[in-house]
Amino acid sequence: MFDDTLSEHEPEPNYAKVFPHVKDDPRHALGFLENKLSRIEAIAQSNYVETSNVFGKGFLVPLLRMGVKPGLVFLNRNFRETAKSLFKRGSTPMRTERGRHYSADPRAPGSLPVFSPDKLSDYQLCFWGVLDSYYRQLMAQSIYDEEGGVYHWVTANDFHDFEKTLEVGRNFGLEVSDLEKARDYHGSVVREHHNPNRGGRDAGCMDFAGQEIEVLDRVSFFVPRLVDEFLAGDFIGHDVVEAIYGGR
């Protein structure tokens, strides 16, 4: 909807294909990014937007080391709903094929620290993966605040609102010359169901709060202030906050 802008979701070359190797040795990201940048430089449009579930989990710092500082959109929604979606898809960090390609690994350096990840349930690992993504967003924000980078925090629902979508784009210098045409296009995109979850696992009636509290407790031995930030945010379950703070 923005002028002179190409927008893509997880195009080739796809971060997910090389991500397992990057977790073993982050230098693998450098060659991949050189190829990625060559493709981006060849597009006709002046602006390029790419959405990815993987980029922020191991490719931002290598890209910054290459001297490239992209604008960043930090997208979030309710942590539990995101973790349940990963669980249903079978995208369990360090355990399943999808998890190895799309999720961080708690055993890899730079990940959100948690002890004995092998003893966590599949759902707990999915919840850990959601926390890890948020942790990396906070680290990226800290780097950009120091280095003068451009970023924008959004929720999944924000992009359903045309004016909020305009605001996000304009924050990165993107413009719209025909507002009505852009509004119509935005409406057509919003009405379409993107990336539907066709996973085969049922989360059922498991004790989500109890499992999440255990993960937060394991993380708090390493980064207690970060756990406080998780609990003070908008994306954690109210039942978790209530159980930990006891209504104080």
PDB file of C-alpha atoms in Angstrom:
ATOM      1  CA  MET A   1       0.000   0.000   0.000  1.00  0.00           C
ATOM      2  CA  PHE A   2       3.015   2.293   0.338  1.00  0.00           C
ATOM      3  CA  ASP A   3       4.518   4.026  -2.670  1.00  0.00           C
ATOM      4  CA  ASP A   4       7.561   2.511  -4.382  1.00  0.00           C
ATOM      5  CA  THR A   5       7.705  -0.321  -1.840  1.00  0.00           C
ATOM      6  CA  LEU A   6       8.029  -4.087  -2.194  1.00  0.00           C
ATOM      7  CA  SER A   7       6.675  -6.071   0.771  1.00  0.00           C
ATOM      8  CA  GLU A   8       7.298  -9.806   1.178  1.00  0.00           C
ATOM      9  CA  HIS A   9       6.784 -12.479   3.835  1.00  0.00           C
ATOM     10  CA  GLU A  10       9.593 -15.016   4.210  1.00  0.00           C
ATOM     11  CA  PRO A  11      10.752 -14.989   0.567  1.00  0.00           C
ATOM     12  CA  GLU A  12      13.742 -16.863  -0.792  1.00  0.00           C
ATOM     13  CA  PRO A  13      16.472 -16.913   0.269  1.00  0.00           C
ATOM     14  CA  ASN A  14      14.661 -17.856   3.468  1.00  0.00           C
ATOM     15  CA  TYR A  15      16.250 -17.341   6.872  1.00  0.00           C
ATOM     16  CA  ALA A  16      14.650 -20.544   8.166  1.00  0.00           C
ATOM     17  CA  LYS A  17      16.652 -22.760   5.806  1.00  0.00           C
ATOM     18  CA  VAL A  18      20.016 -21.675   7.192  1.00  0.00           C
ATOM     19  CA  PHE A  19      18.918 -20.968  10.766  1.00  0.00           C
ATOM     20  CA  PRO A  20      19.894 -24.396  12.217  1.00  0.00           C
ATOM     21  CA  HIS A  21      23.473 -23.796  11.001  1.00  0.00           C
ATOM     22  CA  VAL A  22      23.479 -20.225  12.345  1.00  0.00           C
ATOM     23  CA  LYS A  23      22.585 -21.501  15.812  1.00  0.00           C
ATOM     24  CA  ASP A  24      25.624 -23.798  15.669  1.00  0.00           C
ATOM     25  CA  ASP A  25      27.937 -21.128  14.225  1.00  0.00           C
ATOM     26  CA  PRO A  26      26.646 -17.543  13.721  1.00  0.00           C
ATOM     27  CA  ARG A  27      29.269 -16.931  11.032  1.00  0.00           C
ATOM     28  CA  HIS A  28      27.012 -18.871   8.675  1.00  0.00           C
ATOM     29  CA  ALA A  29      24.697 -15.845   8.757  1.00  0.00           C
ATOM     30  CA  LEU A  30      27.248 -13.636   7.008  1.00  0.00           C
ATOM     31  CA  GLY A  31      27.330 -15.485   3.691  1.00  0.00           C
ATOM     32  CA  PHE A  32      23.565 -15.886   3.733  1.00  0.00           C
ATOM     33  CA  LEU A  33      23.073 -12.158   4.349  1.00  0.00           C
ATOM     34  CA  GLU A  34      25.445 -11.222   1.533  1.00  0.00           C
ATOM     35  CA  ASN A  35      23.259 -13.251  -0.827  1.00  0.00           C
ATOM     36  CA  LYS A  36      20.108 -11.744   0.685  1.00  0.00           C
ATOM     37  CA  LEU A  37      21.365  -8.182   0.293  1.00  0.00           C
ATOM     38  CA  SER A  38      22.351  -8.808  -3.333  1.00  0.00           C
ATOM     39  CA  ARG A  39      18.791  -9.865  -4.087  1.00  0.00           C
ATOM     40  CA  ILE A  40      17.316  -6.857  -2.283  1.00  0.00           C
ATOM     41  CA  GLU A  41      19.627  -4.441  -4.084  1.00  0.00           C
ATOM     42  CA  ALA A  42      18.381  -5.822  -7.410  1.00  0.00           C
ATOM     43  CA  ILE A  43      14.690  -5.030  -6.860  1.00  0.00           C
ATOM     44  CA  ALA A  44      13.092  -2.181  -8.778  1.00  0.00           C
ATOM     45  CA  GLN A  45      11.456  -0.447  -5.814  1.00  0.00           C
ATOM     46  CA  SER A  46      13.282   2.030  -3.595  1.00  0.00           C
ATOM     47  CA  ASN A  47      11.915   0.553  -0.363  1.00  0.00           C
ATOM     48  CA  TYR A  48      11.894  -3.048   0.815  1.00  0.00           C
ATOM     49  CA  VAL A  49       9.856  -4.544   3.658  1.00  0.00           C
ATOM     50  CA  GLU A  50      10.206  -8.158   4.747  1.00  0.00           C
ATOM     51  CA  THR A  51       8.376  -9.926   7.553  1.00  0.00           C
ATOM     52  CA  SER A  52      10.020 -12.963   9.080  1.00  0.00           C
ATOM     53  CA  ASN A  53       9.588 -15.177  12.133  1.00  0.00           C
ATOM     54  CA  VAL A  54      13.311 -15.947  12.130  1.00  0.00           C
ATOM     55  CA  PHE A  55      15.342 -12.814  11.338  1.00  0.00           C
ATOM     56  CA  GLY A  56      15.375 -11.431  14.889  1.00  0.00           C
ATOM     57  CA  LYS A  57      16.520 -14.741  16.391  1.00  0.00           C
ATOM     58  CA  GLY A  58      20.047 -14.689  15.029  1.00  0.00           C
ATOM     59  CA  PHE A  59      20.517 -12.458  11.994  1.00  0.00           C
ATOM     60  CA  LEU A  60      20.254  -8.880  13.272  1.00  0.00           C
ATOM     61  CA  VAL A  61      23.658  -8.681  14.969  1.00  0.00           C
ATOM     62  CA  PRO A  62      25.513 -10.221  11.985  1.00  0.00           C
ATOM     63  CA  LEU A  63      23.734  -7.725   9.710  1.00  0.00           C
ATOM     64  CA  LEU A  64      24.754  -4.833  11.966  1.00  0.00           C
ATOM     65  CA  ARG A  65      28.333  -6.104  11.908  1.00  0.00           C
ATOM     66  CA  MET A  66      28.155  -5.865   8.113  1.00  0.00           C
ATOM     67  CA  GLY A  67      27.303  -2.172   8.443  1.00  0.00           C
ATOM     68  CA  VAL A  68      23.607  -2.471   7.592  1.00  0.00           C
ATOM     69  CA  LYS A  69      21.051  -1.044  10.032  1.00  0.00           C
ATOM     70  CA  PRO A  70      17.502  -1.887   8.907  1.00  0.00           C
ATOM     71  CA  GLY A  71      14.374  -0.341  10.348  1.00  0.00           C
ATOM     72  CA  LEU A  72      12.771  -2.808  12.751  1.00  0.00           C
ATOM     73  CA  VAL A  73       9.155  -3.611  13.554  1.00  0.00           C
ATOM     74  CA  PHE A  74       8.736  -5.397  16.892  1.00  0.00           C
ATOM     75  CA  LEU A  75       5.506  -7.384  16.568  1.00  0.00           C
ATOM     76  CA  ASN A  76       3.848  -9.056  19.558  1.00  0.00           C
ATOM     77  CA  ARG A  77       0.580 -10.539  20.743  1.00  0.00           C
ATOM     78  CA  ASN A  78      -0.525 -12.475  23.820  1.00  0.00           C
ATOM     79  CA  PHE A  79       2.351 -14.777  24.791  1.00  0.00           C
ATOM     80  CA  ARG A  80       0.111 -17.724  25.654  1.00  0.00           C
ATOM     81  CA  GLU A  81      -1.812 -17.581  22.392  1.00  0.00           C
ATOM     82  CA  THR A  82       1.466 -17.441  20.483  1.00  0.00           C
ATOM     83  CA  ALA A  83       2.902 -20.375  22.435  1.00  0.00           C
ATOM     84  CA  LYS A  84      -0.277 -22.407  21.879  1.00  0.00           C
ATOM     85  CA  SER A  85      -0.023 -21.703  18.155  1.00  0.00           C
ATOM     86  CA  LEU A  86       3.573 -22.964  18.100  1.00  0.00           C
ATOM     87  CA  PHE A  87       2.533 -26.044  20.083  1.00  0.00           C
ATOM     88  CA  LYS A  88      -0.326 -26.826  17.699  1.00  0.00           C
ATOM     89  CA  ARG A  89       1.972 -26.444  14.690  1.00  0.00           C
ATOM     90  CA  GLY A  90       4.496 -28.797  16.250  1.00  0.00           C
ATOM     91  CA  SER A  91       7.113 -26.048  16.230  1.00  0.00           C
ATOM     92  CA  THR A  92       8.867 -26.976  19.474  1.00  0.00           C
ATOM     93  CA  PRO A  93      12.295 -25.418  20.065  1.00  0.00           C
ATOM     94  CA  MET A  94      15.189 -27.928  19.907  1.00  0.00           C
ATOM     95  CA  ARG A  95      12.823 -30.924  19.587  1.00  0.00           C
ATOM     96  CA  THR A  96      10.988 -30.853  16.258  1.00  0.00           C
ATOM     97  CA  GLU A  97      12.028 -30.143  12.682  1.00  0.00           C
ATOM     98  CA  ARG A  98       9.895 -26.986  12.526  1.00  0.00           C
ATOM     99  CA  GLY A  99      11.269 -25.883  15.866  1.00  0.00           C
ATOM    100  CA  ARG A 100      14.838 -26.282  14.677  1.00  0.00           C
ATOM    101  CA  HIS A 101      14.155 -24.122  11.627  1.00  0.00           C
ATOM    102  CA  TYR A 102      11.894 -21.448  13.115  1.00  0.00           C
ATOM    103  CA  SER A 103      12.695 -21.197  16.839  1.00  0.00           C
ATOM    104  CA  ALA A 104      15.740 -20.314  18.896  1.00  0.00           C
ATOM    105  CA  ASP A 105      17.466 -23.012  20.943  1.00  0.00           C
ATOM    106  CA  PRO A 106      17.818 -22.589  24.725  1.00  0.00           C
ATOM    107  CA  ARG A 107      21.179 -24.378  24.546  1.00  0.00           C
ATOM    108  CA  ALA A 108      22.640 -21.863  22.074  1.00  0.00           C
ATOM    109  CA  PRO A 109      24.671 -18.827  23.227  1.00  0.00           C
ATOM    110  CA  GLY A 110      22.707 -15.578  23.186  1.00  0.00           C
ATOM    111  CA  SER A 111      19.359 -17.204  23.905  1.00  0.00           C
ATOM    112  CA  LEU A 112      17.183 -16.331  26.878  1.00  0.00           C
ATOM    113  CA  PRO A 113      18.844 -18.298  29.706  1.00  0.00           C
ATOM    114  CA  VAL A 114      16.881 -21.120  31.314  1.00  0.00           C
ATOM    115  CA  PHE A 115      18.252 -24.108  33.209  1.00  0.00           C
ATOM    116  CA  SER A 116      17.579 -27.755  32.282  1.00  0.00           C
ATOM    117  CA  PRO A 117      15.575 -27.019  29.112  1.00  0.00           C
ATOM    118  CA  ASP A 118      15.513 -30.741  28.332  1.00  0.00           C
ATOM    119  CA  LYS A 119      13.216 -31.203  31.340  1.00  0.00           C
ATOM    120  CA  LEU A 120      10.628 -28.729  30.061  1.00  0.00           C
ATOM    121  CA  SER A 121       7.438 -29.939  28.385  1.00  0.00           C
ATOM    122  CA  ASP A 122       6.807 -29.192  24.720  1.00  0.00           C
ATOM    123  CA  TYR A 123       4.403 -26.406  25.660  1.00  0.00           C
ATOM    124  CA  GLN A 124       6.922 -24.924  28.089  1.00  0.00           C
ATOM    125  CA  LEU A 125       9.569 -24.866  25.378  1.00  0.00           C
ATOM    126  CA  CYS A 126       7.118 -23.111  23.059  1.00  0.00           C
ATOM    127  CA  PHE A 127       6.397 -20.554  25.783  1.00  0.00           C
ATOM    128  CA  TRP A 128      10.130 -20.140  26.363  1.00  0.00           C
ATOM    129  CA  GLY A 129      10.523 -19.503  22.624  1.00  0.00           C
ATOM    130  CA  VAL A 130       7.982 -16.681  22.793  1.00  0.00           C
ATOM    131  CA  LEU A 131       9.793 -15.124  25.759  1.00  0.00           C
ATOM    132  CA  ASP A 132      13.091 -15.498  23.912  1.00  0.00           C
ATOM    133  CA  SER A 133      11.759 -13.543  20.926  1.00  0.00           C
ATOM    134  CA  TYR A 134      10.615 -10.716  23.199  1.00  0.00           C
ATOM    135  CA  TYR A 135      13.976 -10.794  24.998  1.00  0.00           C
ATOM    136  CA  ARG A 136      15.768 -10.335  21.675  1.00  0.00           C
ATOM    137  CA  GLN A 137      13.449  -7.457  20.767  1.00  0.00           C
ATOM    138  CA  LEU A 138      14.386  -5.708  24.001  1.00  0.00           C
ATOM    139  CA  MET A 139      18.079  -6.240  23.274  1.00  0.00           C
ATOM    140  CA  ALA A 140      17.625  -4.870  19.755  1.00  0.00           C
ATOM    141  CA  GLN A 141      15.802  -1.844  21.139  1.00  0.00           C
ATOM    142  CA  SER A 142      18.707  -1.189  23.504  1.00  0.00           C
ATOM    143  CA  ILE A 143      21.212  -1.350  20.636  1.00  0.00           C
ATOM    144  CA  TYR A 144      19.112   0.955  18.463  1.00  0.00           C
ATOM    145  CA  ASP A 145      18.606   3.451  21.278  1.00  0.00           C
ATOM    146  CA  GLU A 146      22.389   3.711  21.582  1.00  0.00           C
ATOM    147  CA  GLU A 147      23.146   3.662  17.853  1.00  0.00           C
ATOM    148  CA  GLY A 148      20.256   5.781  16.586  1.00  0.00           C
ATOM    149  CA  GLY A 149      18.310   3.077  14.751  1.00  0.00           C
ATOM    150  CA  VAL A 150      14.636   3.324  13.810  1.00  0.00           C
ATOM    151  CA  TYR A 151      12.125   0.874  15.282  1.00  0.00           C
ATOM    152  CA  HIS A 152       8.412   0.641  16.057  1.00  0.00           C
ATOM    153  CA  TRP A 153       6.536  -1.541  18.570  1.00  0.00           C
ATOM    154  CA  VAL A 154       3.235  -2.946  17.307  1.00  0.00           C
ATOM    155  CA  THR A 155       0.660  -5.568  18.195  1.00  0.00           C
ATOM    156  CA  ALA A 156      -0.894  -7.975  15.736  1.00  0.00           C
ATOM    157  CA  ASN A 157      -4.142  -5.996  15.881  1.00  0.00           C
ATOM    158  CA  ASP A 158      -2.480  -2.687  15.023  1.00  0.00           C
ATOM    159  CA  PHE A 159      -2.179  -3.658  11.368  1.00  0.00           C
ATOM    160  CA  HIS A 160      -5.949  -4.148  11.185  1.00  0.00           C
ATOM    161  CA  ASP A 161      -6.249  -0.376  11.615  1.00  0.00           C
ATOM    162  CA  PHE A 162      -5.490   1.649   8.485  1.00  0.00           C
ATOM    163  CA  GLU A 163      -4.386   4.774  10.360  1.00  0.00           C
ATOM    164  CA  LYS A 164      -2.058   2.814  12.625  1.00  0.00           C
ATOM    165  CA  THR A 165      -0.577   1.059   9.612  1.00  0.00           C
ATOM    166  CA  LEU A 166       0.049   4.450   8.015  1.00  0.00           C
ATOM    167  CA  GLU A 167       1.733   5.608  11.216  1.00  0.00           C
ATOM    168  CA  VAL A 168       4.067   2.617  11.227  1.00  0.00           C
ATOM    169  CA  GLY A 169       5.060   3.152   7.603  1.00  0.00           C
ATOM    170  CA  ARG A 170       5.623   6.870   8.013  1.00  0.00           C
ATOM    171  CA  ASN A 171       7.880   6.184  10.980  1.00  0.00           C
ATOM    172  CA  PHE A 172      10.203   4.549   8.456  1.00  0.00           C
ATOM    173  CA  GLY A 173       9.808   7.238   5.805  1.00  0.00           C
ATOM    174  CA  LEU A 174       7.250   5.382   3.675  1.00  0.00           C
ATOM    175  CA  GLU A 175       4.589   7.477   1.959  1.00  0.00           C
ATOM    176  CA  VAL A 176       1.154   7.008   0.409  1.00  0.00           C
ATOM    177  CA  SER A 177       0.182   9.247  -2.516  1.00  0.00           C
ATOM    178  CA  ASP A 178      -3.363   7.881  -3.007  1.00  0.00           C
ATOM    179  CA  LEU A 179      -4.995   7.422   0.392  1.00  0.00           C
ATOM    180  CA  GLU A 180      -8.258   5.942  -0.881  1.00  0.00           C
ATOM    181  CA  LYS A 181      -6.514   3.390  -3.057  1.00  0.00           C
ATOM    182  CA  ALA A 182      -4.269   2.483  -0.134  1.00  0.00           C
ATOM    183  CA  ARG A 183      -7.277   2.211   2.174  1.00  0.00           C
ATOM    184  CA  ASP A 184      -9.041  -0.170  -0.233  1.00  0.00           C
ATOM    185  CA  TYR A 185      -5.927  -2.301  -0.591  1.00  0.00           C
ATOM    186  CA  HIS A 186      -5.451  -2.398   3.179  1.00  0.00           C
ATOM    187  CA  GLY A 187      -9.054  -3.530   3.616  1.00  0.00           C
ATOM    188  CA  SER A 188      -8.608  -6.368   1.127  1.00  0.00           C
ATOM    189  CA  VAL A 189      -5.502  -7.588   2.955  1.00  0.00           C
ATOM    190  CA  VAL A 190      -7.155  -7.412   6.379  1.00  0.00           C
ATOM    191  CA  ARG A 191     -10.122  -9.473   5.180  1.00  0.00           C
ATOM    192  CA  GLU A 192      -7.837 -12.297   4.085  1.00  0.00           C
ATOM    193  CA  HIS A 193      -6.835 -14.952   6.639  1.00  0.00           C
ATOM    194  CA  HIS A 194      -3.050 -15.059   6.610  1.00  0.00           C
ATOM    195  CA  ASN A 195      -0.867 -17.958   7.749  1.00  0.00           C
ATOM    196  CA  PRO A 196      -3.725 -20.130   9.119  1.00  0.00           C
ATOM    197  CA  ASN A 197      -2.724 -22.646  11.774  1.00  0.00           C
ATOM    198  CA  ARG A 198      -3.407 -26.142  10.454  1.00  0.00           C
ATOM    199  CA  GLY A 199      -1.431 -27.848  13.193  1.00  0.00           C
ATOM    200  CA  GLY A 200      -2.448 -31.301  14.347  1.00  0.00           C
ATOM    201  CA  ARG A 201      -1.757 -31.076  18.082  1.00  0.00           C
ATOM    202  CA  ASP A 202      -4.455 -30.014  20.513  1.00  0.00           C
ATOM    203  CA  ALA A 203      -3.323 -27.911  23.472  1.00  0.00           C
ATOM    204  CA  GLY A 204      -6.366 -29.199  25.347  1.00  0.00           C
ATOM    205  CA  CYS A 205      -6.979 -28.190  28.947  1.00  0.00           C
ATOM    206  CA  MET A 206      -3.406 -28.239  30.227  1.00  0.00           C
ATOM    207  CA  ASP A 207      -2.412 -26.015  33.150  1.00  0.00           C
ATOM    208  CA  PHE A 208      -1.052 -23.141  31.086  1.00  0.00           C
ATOM    209  CA  ALA A 209      -0.476 -20.785  34.018  1.00  0.00           C
ATOM    210  CA  GLY A 210       1.357 -23.401  36.066  1.00  0.00           C
ATOM    211  CA  GLN A 211       3.642 -24.365  33.193  1.00  0.00           C
ATOM    212  CA  GLU A 212       4.367 -20.740  32.327  1.00  0.00           C
ATOM    213  CA  ILE A 213       5.162 -19.856  35.937  1.00  0.00           C
ATOM    214  CA  GLU A 214       7.734 -22.655  36.062  1.00  0.00           C
ATOM    215  CA  VAL A 215       9.444 -21.313  32.938  1.00  0.00           C
ATOM    216  CA  LEU A 216       9.485 -17.780  34.344  1.00  0.00           C
ATOM    217  CA  ASP A 217      10.923 -19.100  37.605  1.00  0.00           C
ATOM    218  CA  ARG A 218      13.719 -20.938  35.784  1.00  0.00           C
ATOM    219  CA  VAL A 219      14.532 -17.807  33.785  1.00  0.00           C
ATOM    220  CA  SER A 220      14.456 -15.564  36.872  1.00  0.00           C
ATOM    221  CA  PHE A 221      17.592 -17.187  38.299  1.00  0.00           C
ATOM    222  CA  PHE A 222      19.534 -15.495  35.477  1.00  0.00           C
ATOM    223  CA  VAL A 223      17.628 -12.327  34.535  1.00  0.00           C
ATOM    224  CA  PRO A 224      15.209 -11.460  37.368  1.00  0.00           C
ATOM    225  CA  ARG A 225      14.615  -7.885  36.228  1.00  0.00           C
ATOM    226  CA  LEU A 226      13.670  -9.132  32.789  1.00  0.00           C
ATOM    227  CA  VAL A 227      11.049 -11.420  34.300  1.00  0.00           C
ATOM    228  CA  ASP A 228       9.651  -8.398  36.145  1.00  0.00           C
ATOM    229  CA  GLU A 229       9.415  -6.674  32.766  1.00  0.00           C
ATOM    230  CA  PHE A 230       7.592  -9.667  31.280  1.00  0.00           C
ATOM    231  CA  LEU A 231       5.089  -9.581  34.143  1.00  0.00           C
ATOM    232  CA  ALA A 232       4.554  -5.826  33.868  1.00  0.00           C
ATOM    233  CA  GLY A 233       3.843  -5.990  30.133  1.00  0.00           C
ATOM    234  CA  ASP A 234       0.630  -6.395  28.181  1.00  0.00           C
ATOM    235  CA  PHE A 235       1.243  -9.887  26.801  1.00  0.00           C
ATOM    236  CA  ILE A 236       1.451 -12.175  29.841  1.00  0.00           C
ATOM    237  CA  GLY A 237      -1.592 -13.972  31.258  1.00  0.00           C
ATOM    238  CA  HIS A 238      -3.389 -12.172  34.088  1.00  0.00           C
ATOM    239  CA  ASP A 239      -3.682 -15.498  35.925  1.00  0.00           C
ATOM    240  CA  VAL A 240       0.116 -15.779  35.901  1.00  0.00           C
ATOM    241  CA  VAL A 241       0.567 -12.278  37.304  1.00  0.00           C
ATOM    242  CA  GLU A 242      -2.109 -12.927  39.923  1.00  0.00           C
ATOM    243  CA  ALA A 243      -0.522 -16.214  40.997  1.00  0.00           C
ATOM    244  CA  ILE A 244       2.952 -14.695  41.323  1.00  0.00           C
ATOM    245  CA  TYR A 245       2.041 -11.418  42.984  1.00  0.00           C
ATOM    246  CA  GLY A 246      -0.979 -12.679  44.902  1.00  0.00           C
ATOM    247  CA  GLY A 247      -3.074  -9.624  44.091  1.00  0.00           C
ATOM    248  CA  ARG A 248      -0.605  -7.197  45.648  1.00  0.00           C
TER     249      ARG A 248
END
